[in-house]
Amino acid sequence: MKSTIAPFPAARPRRLRSSPALRAMVRETTLTPDDLIWPVFVRDGEGVEEPVASMPGVLRRSVDLIAKSAADAQAMGIPAICLFPYTDPALKTEDCAEAWNPDNLCNRAIRAIKQAAPDIAVMTDVALDPYNINGHDGFVVDGEIVNDETVEALVKMTLAQAESGADIIGPSDMMDGRVAAMRAGLESGGFQNVTILSYTAKYASAYYGPFRDAVGASGALKGDKKTYQMDPGNSDEALRLIGRDLQEGADMIMVKPGQPYLDICRRAKDTFGVPVFAYQVSGEYAMIKAAAQNGWIDGTKVMMESLACFKRAGCDGVLTYFAQDVAQALQG
Ligand code: PBG
């Protein structure tokens, strides 16, 4: 696209910025509730909600309250909710069997949401870390995160989630070959319409710190995730991985973290033209909240601007802990 402009004063670009009406007319992208996916943390018990210290305003909720929150979100026009379980440490093992237990926290929450809010899409996270005694997304054998054995387990986990009613499967583990294996499993299991939103360009990032507290994985994690998550210095590699995941049967792809990686979102959209999502991760959320609590920024305005920027960068939507606040702000 070529941008041309007349010489001054024939062109005075400020004309189009001179009133709210004109600015609204020429705005290239807008944020709507349709753009939001709301990640939530599930814990056991009934009628329980507890704050996550490193993420002010975020709660871990028991299944009954998650179902209620999903109904609220649906009423606000939020199209999807994404579940993350806070697993009882006693259920974390080396073989991660709780991950494909049909009655684990995540699968119970899926069923409860489907009852309470049948129109909201339920997304899940596929990775072994909530169930792994050492906090990794894959099995650890002699200090190595093994790929192919992990993929087999991830397929079992995927099928248990699909059987519980999940609409969107979100593999966040970064193993090779997982999307093809999951797609084949879903096809032969009779889940042809279950979609895969692959965490394709997922970087080994320090921005995930507060999340690991929220799901109780930070104490467990030994070492780092650099042998499977991407190097923050890489951009072309993200495109190779996106191309691969699309060929393996992903319906949508994700870039994660979000705001520091907007260049990857733009390249992904321009190169492939498929639905691209970003994850505004826990550290991004915590930074905005902390600065706002100190009175250093206007928290609501920065929240809205940060999300609008994802649209400008080519994203079709954003996973954000702000989802309810944003939907409310857009309504009011
Ligand atoms: C686990 C997973 C992580 C996040 C989503 N799924 C953490 C990790 O990879 O260590 C991070 C989300 C966030 O920081 O908000 N596979």
mmCIF file of C-alpha atoms and ligand atoms in Angstrom, residues 39 41 55 84 125-130 135-137 170-174 199 202-203 205 207-212 215 217 221 225 228-229 256-257 279-285 321, ligand 1:
data_model
loop_
_atom_site.group_PDB
_atom_site.id
_atom_site.type_symbol
_atom_site.label_atom_id
_atom_site.label_comp_id
_atom_site.label_asym_id
_atom_site.label_seq_id
_atom_site.Cartn_x
_atom_site.Cartn_y
_atom_site.Cartn_z
ATOM 1 C CA PRO A 39 -8.290 -16.585 31.373
ATOM 2 C CA PHE A 41 -7.957 -19.793 37.656
ATOM 3 C CA MET A 55 -2.115 -10.238 40.214
ATOM 4 C CA PHE A 84 -6.253 -22.842 34.320
ATOM 5 C CA ASP A 125 -4.714 -25.239 28.241
ATOM 6 C CA VAL A 126 -2.875 -28.388 27.238
ATOM 7 C CA ALA A 127 0.479 -28.860 28.970
ATOM 8 C CA LEU A 128 1.569 -31.029 31.875
ATOM 9 C CA ASP A 129 2.872 -28.298 34.196
ATOM 10 C CA PRO A 130 -0.139 -28.047 36.554
ATOM 11 C CA GLY A 135 6.671 -27.979 37.119
ATOM 12 C CA HIS A 136 7.610 -28.688 33.491
ATOM 13 C CA ASP A 137 5.217 -28.809 30.539
ATOM 14 C CA GLY A 170 -4.978 -24.567 23.556
ATOM 15 C CA PRO A 171 -1.727 -26.528 23.432
ATOM 16 C CA SER A 172 0.760 -24.396 25.395
ATOM 17 C CA ASP A 173 3.463 -27.034 25.843
ATOM 18 C CA MET A 174 5.656 -26.278 22.788
ATOM 19 C CA TYR A 199 0.246 -21.406 21.426
ATOM 20 C CA LYS A 202 5.406 -19.022 22.829
ATOM 21 C CA TYR A 203 8.585 -17.518 24.167
ATOM 22 C CA SER A 205 9.641 -15.406 29.074
ATOM 23 C CA TYR A 207 6.714 -12.277 32.087
ATOM 24 C CA TYR A 208 5.020 -15.532 33.193
ATOM 25 C CA GLY A 209 6.185 -15.160 36.815
ATOM 26 C CA PRO A 210 2.877 -14.133 38.427
ATOM 27 C CA PHE A 211 0.994 -16.885 36.527
ATOM 28 C CA ARG A 212 3.239 -19.557 37.970
ATOM 29 C CA VAL A 215 -1.334 -21.949 39.462
ATOM 30 C CA ALA A 217 3.849 -24.007 39.776
ATOM 31 C CA LEU A 221 9.651 -25.647 38.608
ATOM 32 C CA LYS A 225 11.773 -23.873 29.847
ATOM 33 C CA TYR A 228 11.025 -26.004 24.402
ATOM 34 C CA GLN A 229 9.831 -22.390 24.579
ATOM 35 C CA LYS A 256 2.763 -15.067 23.756
ATOM 36 C CA PRO A 257 3.642 -12.827 25.614
ATOM 37 C CA TYR A 279 -1.810 -13.472 25.210
ATOM 38 C CA GLN A 280 -1.432 -10.406 27.411
ATOM 39 C CA VAL A 281 0.281 -12.459 30.097
ATOM 40 C CA SER A 282 0.359 -12.242 33.862
ATOM 41 C CA GLY A 283 3.499 -10.084 34.038
ATOM 42 C CA GLU A 284 2.031 -7.523 31.633
ATOM 43 C CA TYR A 285 -1.128 -7.415 33.724
ATOM 44 C CA TYR A 321 -7.021 -10.926 32.679
HETATM 45 C C1 PBG B 1 1.746 -23.294 31.049
HETATM 46 C C2 PBG B 1 1.333 -21.892 30.771
HETATM 47 C C3 PBG B 1 2.011 -20.747 31.192
HETATM 48 C C4 PBG B 1 1.196 -19.664 30.853
HETATM 49 C C5 PBG B 1 0.065 -20.180 30.212
HETATM 50 N N1 PBG B 1 0.181 -21.566 30.153
HETATM 51 C C6 PBG B 1 3.273 -20.581 31.941
HETATM 52 C C7 PBG B 1 4.508 -21.199 31.473
HETATM 53 O O1 PBG B 1 4.671 -21.561 30.312
HETATM 54 O O2 PBG B 1 5.386 -21.329 32.310
HETATM 55 C C8 PBG B 1 1.505 -18.236 31.176
HETATM 56 C C9 PBG B 1 0.340 -17.301 31.239
HETATM 57 C C10 PBG B 1 0.606 -16.012 31.910
HETATM 58 O O3 PBG B 1 1.736 -15.657 32.309
HETATM 59 O O4 PBG B 1 -0.369 -15.249 32.070
HETATM 60 N N2 PBG B 1 2.070 -24.091 29.992
#
